[in-house]
Amino acid sequence: MTPDHLLSTLHSIVGAANVLTGDACAEYESDWRRRAHGKARCAVRPGCTAEVAEVVRACAQAGVPIVPQGGNTGLVEGSVPDTSGEQIILSLRRMQAVRTIDPANMTITVEAGCVLQTLQEVAHEAGLLFPLSLGAEGSCTIGGNLATNAGGTQVVRYGNARELCLGLEVVLADGQIWEGLQGLRKDNTGYDLRNLFIGSEGTLGIITAATLRLYPQPAAQLTAWAAVPSLQAATALLALSHRHLSAALTGFEVMSQEGLRLVDQHYAHLRVPMWRETPWCVLLEASDSESEAHARAQFEHLLETAMEDGIVTDAIIAENIRQAHDLWHIRESITLAQAAEGPNIKHDVSVPISRIPEFVTQTDAQLQALAPGLRLINFGHLGDGNLHYNVQPPAGADAAAFIAAHEAAIGDVVYRSVHRFGGSISAEHGIGTLKRDQLPLYKPPVALQLMHTIKQALDPQCLLNPGRVLER
Ligand code: FAD
Ligand code: MLT
Ligand code: ZN
């Protein structure tokens, strides 16, 4: 089949209304940050796994590359096409069905386009918990979450998307369907195929459905906001929280004064607590299996001890769910406040928790020497050693010009420092195209070679999200 015949073939597979071109395709062609703007041949919206398989087969015959897309909330420019006009976008958004929920097995099987928040709600209605939680949960999809191995705010207790997945259904590059939705907790029958696709960012196969772990709902959930005098104190508070709360610690986020200043500036109605008096704030969450009273007593004891030790200077515990929600909303608004402030540079990195304070002190100093006045918007999932070590151009500067002039050098400083401290240049967002050229600098050559071997074996024509993660 020639590329010219492809469009009519796609019409016959998914129906003309589900093959979008021109203006109708535009929303699929730019990323969430409006940094990447591509041009696609079309966006195709299959309604079931069989249609996905037919679309992939047709593209394989025509030699046309495919960019899988879920909610298009990815932050590493991996979900939109390049500018050639040759690639097709394969949007999974129509495939939203909850196939089965098995309360006794504590699992749920959903299609890839199911929005994360919908999945959380369905689990909740069944009296269970699906714990993956992130700022984009109202529009990101479970397929995208698995393709990026998303993290978010509950990883400290429940792990990344990978740890929450027991099975996958995947359409392979030649259109075959791998049915791996068993939902088993133990299955040592050879290589772990599921984990190969998780985190592969659409470069090895199209995830069409997943079987996911569910957990019991906690009897009570409490949120606290604490002012801490330093990042060293924040890591000490984390260690203390692990000791006091054990498995009940479900969230531990850190936020710098500059990040909270931006939230206050753009969303003053959110009434950010304490930020003016302290360099760092911490958001803690405890999920208790006994009762609200038990959770509150434990939390109060933890914070009293922390104050006596001098690692917390002020703290509040949310009185009710509404207050807890408001505190979380402040934390989730940092990314939005950064976007409202203008173009910025993101570094989603991880470093061993014990080394984070030293990493930040050294890297901050290097960056201020490189580009005096830049604003460090540092926040993130401290419980997982994951910082969003983001950079906003100096106040009043021409942001686009600053980024054009300094982004590469700033990235070099940050990633070299991360590497020196034994960290990773991508903690939870993935590689996409944004970090593709950095990857070979920091990934051991043998690991990189293995990745190329796997890509070649699973996608010999290099048609699945080419140029993402690896150079083609
Ligand atoms: P998309 O953006 O559509 O795609 C992401 C990647 O996955 C692309 O490479 C795409 O090709 C591939 N892909 C998508 N669907 C499939 C599929 N079915 N099969 C194969 N490949 C596929 N991320 C975190 O990890 N933690 C956070 O805390 C977090 N917070 C965020 C907050 C905000 C405000 C925003 C905008 C983003 C945040 N993100 C976070 C990033 C983003 O939400 C996640 O990466 C999310 O998992 C992407 O899901 P998606 O459905 O939007 O995927
Ligand atoms: C978050 O945790 O809010 C996002 O992953 C961070 C970001 O936008 O950089
Ligand atoms: Zn994050």
Short mmCIF file of N, CA, C and O in Angstrom, two decimals, residues 163-224:
data_model
loop_
_atom_site.label_atom_id
_atom_site.label_comp_id
_atom_site.label_asym_id
_atom_site.label_seq_id
_atom_site.Cartn_x
_atom_site.Cartn_y
_atom_site.Cartn_z
N GLU A 163 4.61 -0.32 39.15
CA GLU A 163 4.29 -1.19 40.31
C GLU A 163 2.80 -1.45 40.42
O GLU A 163 2.38 -2.37 41.12
N LEU A 164 2.00 -0.64 39.74
CA LEU A 164 0.55 -0.78 39.86
C LEU A 164 -0.03 -1.63 38.73
O LEU A 164 -1.24 -1.84 38.67
N CYS A 165 0.82 -2.10 37.84
CA CYS A 165 0.33 -2.80 36.65
C CYS A 165 0.63 -4.30 36.74
O CYS A 165 1.77 -4.70 36.94
N LEU A 166 -0.41 -5.10 36.55
CA LEU A 166 -0.21 -6.56 36.57
C LEU A 166 -0.27 -7.18 35.18
O LEU A 166 0.20 -8.29 34.97
N GLY A 167 -0.88 -6.49 34.23
CA GLY A 167 -0.97 -7.08 32.89
C GLY A 167 -1.24 -6.03 31.84
O GLY A 167 -1.75 -4.95 32.12
N LEU A 168 -0.86 -6.36 30.60
CA LEU A 168 -1.06 -5.43 29.48
C LEU A 168 -1.59 -6.15 28.26
O LEU A 168 -1.34 -7.34 28.06
N GLU A 169 -2.32 -5.40 27.45
CA GLU A 169 -2.66 -5.83 26.08
C GLU A 169 -1.96 -4.82 25.17
O GLU A 169 -2.10 -3.62 25.37
N VAL A 170 -1.19 -5.34 24.20
CA VAL A 170 -0.35 -4.45 23.39
C VAL A 170 -0.47 -4.82 21.92
O VAL A 170 -0.40 -6.00 21.57
N VAL A 171 -0.62 -3.81 21.06
CA VAL A 171 -0.53 -4.04 19.61
C VAL A 171 0.92 -3.81 19.20
O VAL A 171 1.49 -2.75 19.47
N LEU A 172 1.49 -4.84 18.57
CA LEU A 172 2.90 -4.79 18.19
C LEU A 172 3.07 -4.08 16.84
O LEU A 172 2.09 -3.83 16.14
N ALA A 173 4.32 -3.82 16.48
CA ALA A 173 4.60 -3.00 15.29
C ALA A 173 4.08 -3.63 14.00
O ALA A 173 3.83 -2.92 13.02
N ASP A 174 3.90 -4.95 13.98
CA ASP A 174 3.37 -5.59 12.77
C ASP A 174 1.86 -5.81 12.84
O ASP A 174 1.28 -6.46 11.98
N GLY A 175 1.23 -5.30 13.89
CA GLY A 175 -0.23 -5.41 14.00
C GLY A 175 -0.69 -6.63 14.80
O GLY A 175 -1.89 -6.78 15.05
N GLN A 176 0.24 -7.48 15.24
CA GLN A 176 -0.18 -8.59 16.12
C GLN A 176 -0.61 -8.03 17.47
O GLN A 176 -0.10 -7.00 17.92
N ILE A 177 -1.48 -8.80 18.15
CA ILE A 177 -1.92 -8.35 19.47
C ILE A 177 -1.32 -9.29 20.53
O ILE A 177 -1.51 -10.51 20.46
N TRP A 178 -0.58 -8.73 21.48
CA TRP A 178 -0.09 -9.53 22.62
C TRP A 178 -1.11 -9.40 23.74
O TRP A 178 -1.36 -8.32 24.24
N GLU A 179 -1.72 -10.54 24.11
CA GLU A 179 -2.73 -10.52 25.16
C GLU A 179 -2.09 -10.95 26.47
O GLU A 179 -1.85 -12.13 26.70
N GLY A 180 -1.80 -10.00 27.31
CA GLY A 180 -1.10 -10.31 28.57
C GLY A 180 -1.82 -9.71 29.76
O GLY A 180 -1.19 -9.09 30.62
N LEU A 181 -3.15 -9.90 29.80
CA LEU A 181 -3.95 -9.23 30.84
C LEU A 181 -4.29 -10.14 32.03
O LEU A 181 -5.28 -9.89 32.72
N GLN A 182 -3.48 -11.16 32.29
CA GLN A 182 -3.85 -12.16 33.30
C GLN A 182 -4.17 -11.62 34.70
O GLN A 182 -4.98 -12.19 35.40
N GLY A 183 -3.50 -10.58 35.11
CA GLY A 183 -3.76 -10.07 36.46
C GLY A 183 -3.18 -10.95 37.55
O GLY A 183 -3.72 -11.05 38.65
N LEU A 184 -2.07 -11.61 37.24
CA LEU A 184 -1.41 -12.46 38.24
C LEU A 184 -0.36 -11.67 39.01
O LEU A 184 0.33 -10.82 38.44
N ARG A 185 -0.24 -12.00 40.29
CA ARG A 185 0.82 -11.38 41.07
C ARG A 185 2.12 -12.18 40.97
O ARG A 185 3.19 -11.68 41.30
N LYS A 186 2.01 -13.41 40.57
CA LYS A 186 3.21 -14.23 40.38
C LYS A 186 3.12 -14.92 39.03
O LYS A 186 2.11 -15.56 38.72
N ASP A 187 4.17 -14.78 38.23
CA ASP A 187 4.19 -15.40 36.90
C ASP A 187 5.62 -15.38 36.40
O ASP A 187 6.04 -14.43 35.73
N ASN A 188 6.37 -16.42 36.72
CA ASN A 188 7.79 -16.46 36.32
C ASN A 188 7.99 -17.34 35.11
O ASN A 188 8.79 -18.27 35.12
N THR A 189 7.24 -17.05 34.03
CA THR A 189 7.37 -17.88 32.84
C THR A 189 8.22 -17.17 31.80
O THR A 189 7.79 -16.92 30.67
N GLY A 190 9.44 -16.85 32.20
CA GLY A 190 10.37 -16.28 31.22
C GLY A 190 10.49 -14.77 31.32
O GLY A 190 10.24 -14.18 32.36
N TYR A 191 10.88 -14.14 30.22
CA TYR A 191 11.17 -12.69 30.24
C TYR A 191 9.94 -11.89 30.62
O TYR A 191 8.81 -12.26 30.28
N ASP A 192 10.17 -10.76 31.27
CA ASP A 192 9.08 -9.92 31.73
C ASP A 192 8.67 -8.94 30.62
O ASP A 192 9.21 -7.85 30.51
N LEU A 193 7.73 -9.39 29.79
CA LEU A 193 7.35 -8.57 28.63
C LEU A 193 6.62 -7.30 29.06
O LEU A 193 6.78 -6.24 28.47
N ARG A 194 5.79 -7.46 30.09
CA ARG A 194 5.01 -6.29 30.55
C ARG A 194 5.93 -5.11 30.88
O ARG A 194 5.72 -3.99 30.42
N ASN A 195 6.99 -5.41 31.60
CA ASN A 195 7.87 -4.31 32.01
C ASN A 195 8.68 -3.72 30.87
O ASN A 195 9.22 -2.62 30.99
N LEU A 196 8.76 -4.47 29.77
CA LEU A 196 9.45 -3.93 28.59
C LEU A 196 8.63 -2.79 27.99
O LEU A 196 9.17 -1.77 27.56
N PHE A 197 7.31 -2.96 27.97
CA PHE A 197 6.46 -1.93 27.35
C PHE A 197 6.23 -0.74 28.28
O PHE A 197 6.05 0.38 27.82
N ILE A 198 6.21 -1.01 29.59
CA ILE A 198 5.98 0.10 30.52
C ILE A 198 7.21 1.02 30.49
O ILE A 198 8.34 0.56 30.60
N GLY A 199 6.95 2.31 30.29
CA GLY A 199 8.06 3.27 30.22
C GLY A 199 8.72 3.34 28.85
O GLY A 199 9.72 4.03 28.70
N SER A 200 8.16 2.64 27.84
CA SER A 200 8.82 2.66 26.52
C SER A 200 8.32 3.81 25.64
O SER A 200 8.75 3.95 24.49
N GLU A 201 7.41 4.62 26.15
CA GLU A 201 6.98 5.87 25.50
C GLU A 201 6.50 5.65 24.06
O GLU A 201 6.81 6.46 23.16
N GLY A 202 5.80 4.56 23.84
CA GLY A 202 5.20 4.33 22.53
C GLY A 202 6.19 3.88 21.47
O GLY A 202 5.84 3.83 20.29
N THR A 203 7.41 3.55 21.85
CA THR A 203 8.42 3.18 20.85
C THR A 203 8.49 1.68 20.58
O THR A 203 9.16 1.25 19.65
N LEU A 204 7.81 0.87 21.41
CA LEU A 204 7.91 -0.59 21.23
C LEU A 204 6.56 -1.23 20.91
O LEU A 204 6.52 -2.37 20.41
N GLY A 205 5.46 -0.57 21.22
CA GLY A 205 4.14 -1.14 20.99
C GLY A 205 3.08 -0.15 21.43
O GLY A 205 3.38 0.83 22.12
N ILE A 206 1.83 -0.43 21.02
CA ILE A 206 0.71 0.44 21.43
C ILE A 206 -0.04 -0.27 22.55
O ILE A 206 -0.61 -1.35 22.32
N ILE A 207 -0.05 0.31 23.72
CA ILE A 207 -0.80 -0.25 24.84
C ILE A 207 -2.28 0.00 24.59
O ILE A 207 -2.69 1.16 24.39
N THR A 208 -3.09 -1.06 24.59
CA THR A 208 -4.53 -0.88 24.33
C THR A 208 -5.38 -1.14 25.58
O THR A 208 -6.53 -0.71 25.63
N ALA A 209 -4.83 -1.89 26.54
CA ALA A 209 -5.57 -2.14 27.79
C ALA A 209 -4.59 -2.57 28.87
O ALA A 209 -3.46 -2.99 28.56
N ALA A 210 -5.04 -2.46 30.12
CA ALA A 210 -4.15 -2.82 31.24
C ALA A 210 -4.97 -3.37 32.39
O ALA A 210 -6.11 -2.96 32.62
N THR A 211 -4.36 -4.32 33.10
CA THR A 211 -4.94 -4.80 34.36
C THR A 211 -4.10 -4.22 35.49
O THR A 211 -2.87 -4.33 35.50
N LEU A 212 -4.81 -3.57 36.43
CA LEU A 212 -4.12 -2.77 37.44
C LEU A 212 -4.47 -3.22 38.84
O LEU A 212 -5.59 -3.69 39.09
N ARG A 213 -3.52 -3.03 39.74
CA ARG A 213 -3.74 -3.37 41.15
C ARG A 213 -4.66 -2.35 41.82
O ARG A 213 -4.50 -1.15 41.61
N LEU A 214 -5.53 -2.83 42.68
CA LEU A 214 -6.31 -1.93 43.53
C LEU A 214 -5.92 -2.19 44.98
O LEU A 214 -5.40 -3.26 45.32
N TYR A 215 -6.18 -1.21 45.83
CA TYR A 215 -5.83 -1.30 47.26
C TYR A 215 -7.06 -1.00 48.10
O TYR A 215 -8.01 -0.38 47.62
N PRO A 216 -7.03 -1.40 49.37
CA PRO A 216 -8.14 -1.00 50.26
C PRO A 216 -8.13 0.51 50.43
O PRO A 216 -7.07 1.13 50.44
N GLN A 217 -9.31 1.08 50.58
CA GLN A 217 -9.36 2.51 50.90
C GLN A 217 -8.93 2.72 52.34
O GLN A 217 -9.33 1.94 53.22
N PRO A 218 -8.16 3.76 52.61
CA PRO A 218 -7.79 4.01 54.01
C PRO A 218 -9.02 4.44 54.81
O PRO A 218 -9.95 5.04 54.26
N ALA A 219 -9.01 4.17 56.11
CA ALA A 219 -10.12 4.61 56.96
C ALA A 219 -10.10 6.12 57.10
O ALA A 219 -11.15 6.76 57.23
N ALA A 220 -8.91 6.70 57.08
CA ALA A 220 -8.80 8.16 57.21
C ALA A 220 -7.56 8.64 56.47
O ALA A 220 -6.56 7.91 56.38
N GLN A 221 -7.66 9.86 55.96
CA GLN A 221 -6.51 10.45 55.27
C GLN A 221 -6.32 11.86 55.81
O GLN A 221 -7.29 12.63 55.87
N LEU A 222 -5.12 12.18 56.23
CA LEU A 222 -4.86 13.51 56.78
C LEU A 222 -3.71 14.17 56.03
O LEU A 222 -2.75 13.50 55.61
N THR A 223 -3.82 15.49 55.90
CA THR A 223 -2.79 16.25 55.20
C THR A 223 -2.24 17.32 56.13
O THR A 223 -3.01 17.96 56.86
N ALA A 224 -0.92 17.50 56.12
CA ALA A 224 -0.30 18.56 56.92
C ALA A 224 0.60 19.40 56.04
O ALA A 224 1.13 18.92 55.03
#
